[in-house]
Short mmCIF file of C-alpha atoms in Angstrom, two decimals:
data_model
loop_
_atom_site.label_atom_id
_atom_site.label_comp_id
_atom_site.label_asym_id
_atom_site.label_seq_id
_atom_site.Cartn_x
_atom_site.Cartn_y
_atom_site.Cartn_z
CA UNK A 1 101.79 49.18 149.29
CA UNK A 2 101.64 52.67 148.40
CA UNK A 3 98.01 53.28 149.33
CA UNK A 4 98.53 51.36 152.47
CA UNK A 5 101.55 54.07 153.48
CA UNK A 6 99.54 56.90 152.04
CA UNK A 7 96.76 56.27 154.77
CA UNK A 8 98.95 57.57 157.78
CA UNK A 9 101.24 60.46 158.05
CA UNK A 10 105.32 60.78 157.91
CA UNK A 11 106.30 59.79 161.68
CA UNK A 12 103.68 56.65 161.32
CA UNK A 13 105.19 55.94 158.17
CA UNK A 14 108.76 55.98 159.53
CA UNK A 15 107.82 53.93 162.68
CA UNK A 16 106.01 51.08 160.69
CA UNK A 17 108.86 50.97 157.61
CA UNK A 18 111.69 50.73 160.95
CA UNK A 19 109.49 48.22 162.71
CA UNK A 20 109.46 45.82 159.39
CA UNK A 21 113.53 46.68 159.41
CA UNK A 22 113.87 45.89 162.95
CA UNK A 23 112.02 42.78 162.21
CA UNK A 24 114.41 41.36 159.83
CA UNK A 25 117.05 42.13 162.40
CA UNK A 26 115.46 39.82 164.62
CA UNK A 27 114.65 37.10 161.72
CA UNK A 28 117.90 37.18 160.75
CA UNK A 29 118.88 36.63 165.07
CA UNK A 30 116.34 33.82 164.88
CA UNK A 31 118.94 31.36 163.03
CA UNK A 32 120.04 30.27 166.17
CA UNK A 33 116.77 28.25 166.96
CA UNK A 34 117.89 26.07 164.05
CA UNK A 35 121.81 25.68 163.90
CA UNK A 36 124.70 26.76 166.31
CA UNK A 37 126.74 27.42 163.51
CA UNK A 38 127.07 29.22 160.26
CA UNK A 39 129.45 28.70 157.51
CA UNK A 40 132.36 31.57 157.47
CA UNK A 41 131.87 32.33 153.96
CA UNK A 42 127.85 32.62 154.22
CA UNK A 43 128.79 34.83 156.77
CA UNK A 44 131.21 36.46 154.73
CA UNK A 45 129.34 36.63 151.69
CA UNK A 46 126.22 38.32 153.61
CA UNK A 47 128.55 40.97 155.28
CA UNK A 48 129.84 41.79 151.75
CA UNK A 49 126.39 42.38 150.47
CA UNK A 50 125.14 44.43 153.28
CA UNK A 51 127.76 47.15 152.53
CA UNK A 52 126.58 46.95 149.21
CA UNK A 53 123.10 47.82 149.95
CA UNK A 54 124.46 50.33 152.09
CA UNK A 55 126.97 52.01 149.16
CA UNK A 56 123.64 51.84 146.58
CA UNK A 57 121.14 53.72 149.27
CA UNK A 58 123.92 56.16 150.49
CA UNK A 59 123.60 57.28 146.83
CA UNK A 60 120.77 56.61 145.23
CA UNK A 61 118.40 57.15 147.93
CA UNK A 62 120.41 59.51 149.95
CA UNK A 63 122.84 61.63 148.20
CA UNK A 64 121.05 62.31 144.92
CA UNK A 65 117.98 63.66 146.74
CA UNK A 66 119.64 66.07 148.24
CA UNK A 67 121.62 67.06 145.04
CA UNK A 68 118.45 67.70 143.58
CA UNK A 69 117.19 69.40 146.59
CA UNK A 70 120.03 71.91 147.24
CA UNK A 71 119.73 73.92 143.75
CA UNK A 72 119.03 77.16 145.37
CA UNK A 73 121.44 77.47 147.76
CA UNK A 74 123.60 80.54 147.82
CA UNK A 75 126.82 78.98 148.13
CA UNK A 76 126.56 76.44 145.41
CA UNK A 77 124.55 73.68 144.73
CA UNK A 78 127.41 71.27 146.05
CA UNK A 79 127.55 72.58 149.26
CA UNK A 80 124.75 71.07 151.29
CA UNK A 81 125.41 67.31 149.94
CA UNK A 82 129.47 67.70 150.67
CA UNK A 83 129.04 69.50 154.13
CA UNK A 84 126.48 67.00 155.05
CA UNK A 85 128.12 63.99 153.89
CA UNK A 86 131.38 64.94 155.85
CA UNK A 87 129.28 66.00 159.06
CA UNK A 88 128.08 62.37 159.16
CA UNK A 89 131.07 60.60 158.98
CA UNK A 90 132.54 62.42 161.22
CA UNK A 91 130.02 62.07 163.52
CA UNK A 92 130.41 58.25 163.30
CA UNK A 93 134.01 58.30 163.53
CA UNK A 94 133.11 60.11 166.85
CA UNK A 95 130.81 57.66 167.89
CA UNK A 96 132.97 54.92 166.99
CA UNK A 97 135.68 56.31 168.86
CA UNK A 98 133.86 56.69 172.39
CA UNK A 99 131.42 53.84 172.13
CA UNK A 100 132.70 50.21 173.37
CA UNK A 101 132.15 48.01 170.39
CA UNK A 102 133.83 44.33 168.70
CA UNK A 103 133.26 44.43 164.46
CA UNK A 104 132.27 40.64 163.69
CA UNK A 105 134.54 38.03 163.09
CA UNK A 106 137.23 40.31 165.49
CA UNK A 107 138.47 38.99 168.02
CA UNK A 108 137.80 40.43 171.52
CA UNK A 109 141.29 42.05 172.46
CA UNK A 110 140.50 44.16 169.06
CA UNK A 111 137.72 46.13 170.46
CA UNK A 112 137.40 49.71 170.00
CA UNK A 113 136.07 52.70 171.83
CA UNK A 114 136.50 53.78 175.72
CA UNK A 115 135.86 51.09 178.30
CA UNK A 116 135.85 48.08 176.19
CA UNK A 117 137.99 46.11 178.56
CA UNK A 118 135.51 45.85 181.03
CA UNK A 119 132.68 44.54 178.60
CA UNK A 120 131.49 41.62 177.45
CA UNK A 121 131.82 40.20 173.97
CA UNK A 122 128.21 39.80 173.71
CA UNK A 123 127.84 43.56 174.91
CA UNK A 124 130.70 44.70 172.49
CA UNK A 125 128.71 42.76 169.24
CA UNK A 126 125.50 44.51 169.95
CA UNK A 127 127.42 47.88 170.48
CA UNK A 128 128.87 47.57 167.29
CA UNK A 129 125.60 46.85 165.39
CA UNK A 130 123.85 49.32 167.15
CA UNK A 131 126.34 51.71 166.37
CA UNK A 132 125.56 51.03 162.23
CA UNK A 133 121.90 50.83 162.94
CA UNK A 134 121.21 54.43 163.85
CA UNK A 135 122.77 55.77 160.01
CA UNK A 136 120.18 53.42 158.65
CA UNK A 137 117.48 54.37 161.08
CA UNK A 138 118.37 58.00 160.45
CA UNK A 139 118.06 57.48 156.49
CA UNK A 140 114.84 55.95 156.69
CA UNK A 141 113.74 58.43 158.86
CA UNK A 142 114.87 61.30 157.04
CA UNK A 143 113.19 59.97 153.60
CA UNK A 144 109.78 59.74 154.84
CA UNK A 145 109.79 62.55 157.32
CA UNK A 146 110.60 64.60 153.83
CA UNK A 147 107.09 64.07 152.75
CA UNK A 148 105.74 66.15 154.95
CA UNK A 149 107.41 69.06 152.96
CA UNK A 150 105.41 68.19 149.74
CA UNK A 151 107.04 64.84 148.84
CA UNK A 152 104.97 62.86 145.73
CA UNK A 153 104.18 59.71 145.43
CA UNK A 154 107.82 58.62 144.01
CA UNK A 155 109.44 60.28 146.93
CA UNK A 156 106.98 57.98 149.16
CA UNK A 157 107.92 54.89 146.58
CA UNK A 158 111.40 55.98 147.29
CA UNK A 159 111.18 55.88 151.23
CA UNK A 160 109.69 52.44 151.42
CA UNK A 161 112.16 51.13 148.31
CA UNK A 162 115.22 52.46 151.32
CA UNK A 163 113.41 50.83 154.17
CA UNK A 164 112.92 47.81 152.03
CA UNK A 165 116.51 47.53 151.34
CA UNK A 166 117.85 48.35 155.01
CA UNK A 167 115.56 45.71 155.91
CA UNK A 168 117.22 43.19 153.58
CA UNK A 169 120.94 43.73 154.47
CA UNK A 170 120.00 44.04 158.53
CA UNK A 171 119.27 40.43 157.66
CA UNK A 172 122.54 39.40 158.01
CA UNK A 173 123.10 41.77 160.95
CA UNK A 174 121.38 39.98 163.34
CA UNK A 175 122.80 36.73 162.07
CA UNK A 176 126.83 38.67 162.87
CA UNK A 177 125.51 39.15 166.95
CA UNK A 178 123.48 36.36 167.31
CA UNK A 179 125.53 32.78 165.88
CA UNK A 180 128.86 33.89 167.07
CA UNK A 181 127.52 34.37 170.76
CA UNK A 182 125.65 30.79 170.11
CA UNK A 183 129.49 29.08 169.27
CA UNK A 184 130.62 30.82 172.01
CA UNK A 185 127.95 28.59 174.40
CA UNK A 186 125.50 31.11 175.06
CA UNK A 187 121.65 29.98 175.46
CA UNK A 188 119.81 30.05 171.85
CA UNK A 189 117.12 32.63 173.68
CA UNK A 190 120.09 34.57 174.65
CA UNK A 191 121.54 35.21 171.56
CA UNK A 192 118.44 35.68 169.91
CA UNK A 193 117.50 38.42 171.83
CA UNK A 194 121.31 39.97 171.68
CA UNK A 195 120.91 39.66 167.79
CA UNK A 196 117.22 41.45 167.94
CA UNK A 197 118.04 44.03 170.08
CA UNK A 198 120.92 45.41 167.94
CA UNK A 199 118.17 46.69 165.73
CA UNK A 200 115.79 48.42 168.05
CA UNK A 201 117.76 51.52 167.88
CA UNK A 202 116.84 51.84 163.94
CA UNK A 203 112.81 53.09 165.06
CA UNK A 204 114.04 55.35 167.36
CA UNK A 205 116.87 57.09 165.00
CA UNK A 206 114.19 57.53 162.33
CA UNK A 207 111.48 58.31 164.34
CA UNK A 208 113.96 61.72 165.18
CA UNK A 209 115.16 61.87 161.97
CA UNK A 210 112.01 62.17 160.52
CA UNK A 211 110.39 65.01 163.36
CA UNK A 212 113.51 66.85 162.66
CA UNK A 213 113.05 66.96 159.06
CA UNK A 214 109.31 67.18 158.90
CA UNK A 215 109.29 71.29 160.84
CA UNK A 216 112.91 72.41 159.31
CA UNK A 217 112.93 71.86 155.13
CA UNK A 218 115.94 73.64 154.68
CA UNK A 219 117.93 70.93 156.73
CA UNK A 220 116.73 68.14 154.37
CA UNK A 221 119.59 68.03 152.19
CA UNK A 222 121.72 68.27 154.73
CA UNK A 223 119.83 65.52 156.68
CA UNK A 224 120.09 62.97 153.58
CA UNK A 225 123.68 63.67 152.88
CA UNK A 226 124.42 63.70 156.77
CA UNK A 227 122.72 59.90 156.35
CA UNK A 228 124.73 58.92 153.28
CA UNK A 229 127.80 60.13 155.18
CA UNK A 230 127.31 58.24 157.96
CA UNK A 231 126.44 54.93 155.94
CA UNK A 232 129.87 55.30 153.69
CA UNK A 233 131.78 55.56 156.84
CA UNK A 234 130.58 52.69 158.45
CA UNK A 235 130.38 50.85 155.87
CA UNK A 236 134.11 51.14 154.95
CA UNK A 237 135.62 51.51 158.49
CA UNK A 238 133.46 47.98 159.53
CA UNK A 239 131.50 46.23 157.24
CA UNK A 240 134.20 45.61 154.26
CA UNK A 241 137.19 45.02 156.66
CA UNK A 242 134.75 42.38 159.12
CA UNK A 243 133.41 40.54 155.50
CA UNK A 244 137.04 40.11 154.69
CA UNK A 245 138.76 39.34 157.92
CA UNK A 246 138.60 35.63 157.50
CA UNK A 247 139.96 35.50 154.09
CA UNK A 248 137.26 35.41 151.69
CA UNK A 249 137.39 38.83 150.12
CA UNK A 250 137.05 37.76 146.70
CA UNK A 251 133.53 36.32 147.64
CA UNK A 252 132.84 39.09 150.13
CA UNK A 253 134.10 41.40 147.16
CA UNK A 254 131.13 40.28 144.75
CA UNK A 255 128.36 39.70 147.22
CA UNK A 256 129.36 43.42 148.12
CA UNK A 257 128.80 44.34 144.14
CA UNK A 258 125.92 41.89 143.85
CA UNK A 259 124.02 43.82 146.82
CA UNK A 260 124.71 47.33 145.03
CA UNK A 261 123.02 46.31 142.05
CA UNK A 262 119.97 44.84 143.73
CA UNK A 263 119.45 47.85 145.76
CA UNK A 264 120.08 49.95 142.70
CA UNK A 265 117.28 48.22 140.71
CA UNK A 266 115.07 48.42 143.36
CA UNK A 267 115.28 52.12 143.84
CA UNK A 268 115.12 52.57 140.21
CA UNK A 269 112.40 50.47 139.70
CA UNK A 270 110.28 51.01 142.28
CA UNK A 271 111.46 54.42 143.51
#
């Protein structure tokens, strides 16, 4: 895999890694051409582990880079990873405060954001994936669009290890937009491509990510914490409260720990 990626440079990288994680958006959407329904704890369960794929990049793919990166910086080697990783949750808490948007398993008088009264739940689902979709794009972005400042072959190995693991827990993403708008009646086409299109926000996030980081090296550390930021936030503002809204937190609470550790032994094994 690694001579495959090494054949094309950063922004191709970035748009072919996103592509494969937009893909498994839109497998995961597919479910509905073979069941209207899916189990609440399944759901529940896959929700939990998402955030734990999330928490494990955030750091180990995210916020340790730029650690490492930010040694020379006047201020302290702290600085870059803390200022970053407090510029991008705030950022999303901006976002999520302006954007319409419905967390799964809510129901629709609990939307959030400006204007949500006069959308659709459908609209307010894919809102609210979207709006965790362009942290993740962002991150992926940002790690490959670092090797065009000298990265090595385990900062490439590292890149595709974080696309491989947003790719796993956006899995379950598109499953959260598309089977709920299937119980709720809508066509199986329809929700399919509601559930896909949640993730086509990921190649465009990275793709600017990556261009950003690629001409300005000193912002890198500050891009990958900015990343990790954003991931924590959403990931604790959405994806733990929506995995344990119906009542299973206990099994939300391990498939959350179980999806740490698999994303932490892929980036240390293959990263």
């Amino acid at each position: 895999m690694l001579d495959f990626f090494q054949n094309f440079n950063p922004i191709t990288q970035t748009l072919i890694a996103t592509l494969f994680t937009w893909g498994m958006t839109a497998l995961g959407a597919s479910l509905v051409f073979a069941t209207k329904t899916i189990n609440q704890r399944l759901m529940d369960s896959m929700l939990g582990f998402a955030g734990g794929v999330m928490i494990a990049a955030s750091y180990w793919s995210l916020l340790g880079p730029a650690i490492e990166l930010s040694g020379d910086n006047a201020i302290g080697t702290w600085f870059p990873s803390a200022f970053g990783f407090l510029l991008g949750g705030i950022f999303l808490w901006g976002i999520d405060k302006v954007l319409p948007h419905l967390h799964p398993n809510t129901p629709v008088d609990k939307a959030e954001g400006i204007y949500q009264e006069k959308r659709k739940r459908s609209t307010l689902l894919v809102l609210a994936i979207t709006l965790h979709n362009i942290p993740e794009g962002l991150a992926v972005g940002i790690a490959f669009g670092a090797l065009a400042n000298g990265g090595t072959e385990a900062s490439l190995a590292g890149a595709i290890t974080l696309a491989l693991g947003i790719g796993i827990q956006n899995f379950p993403e598109g499953v959260a937009v598309s089977m709920p708008l299937r119980a709720e009646g809508i066509s199986r086409s329809k929700s399919f491509q509601y559930g896909q299109f949640s993730g086509m926000v990921e190649p465009i996030a990275a793709v600017i990510g990556a261009i950003a980081v690629s001409f300005i090296e000193p912002l890198l550390p500050y891009a990958l914490s900015f990343a990790a930021g954003a991931m924590i936030f959403v990931v604790v503002e959405e994806v733990i409260p929506s995995s344990q809204e119906k009542g299973n937190k206990d099994l939300a609470s391990m498939s959350l720990m179980i999806g740490f550790v698999l994303m932490m032994i892929l980036d240390v094994a293959l990263g």
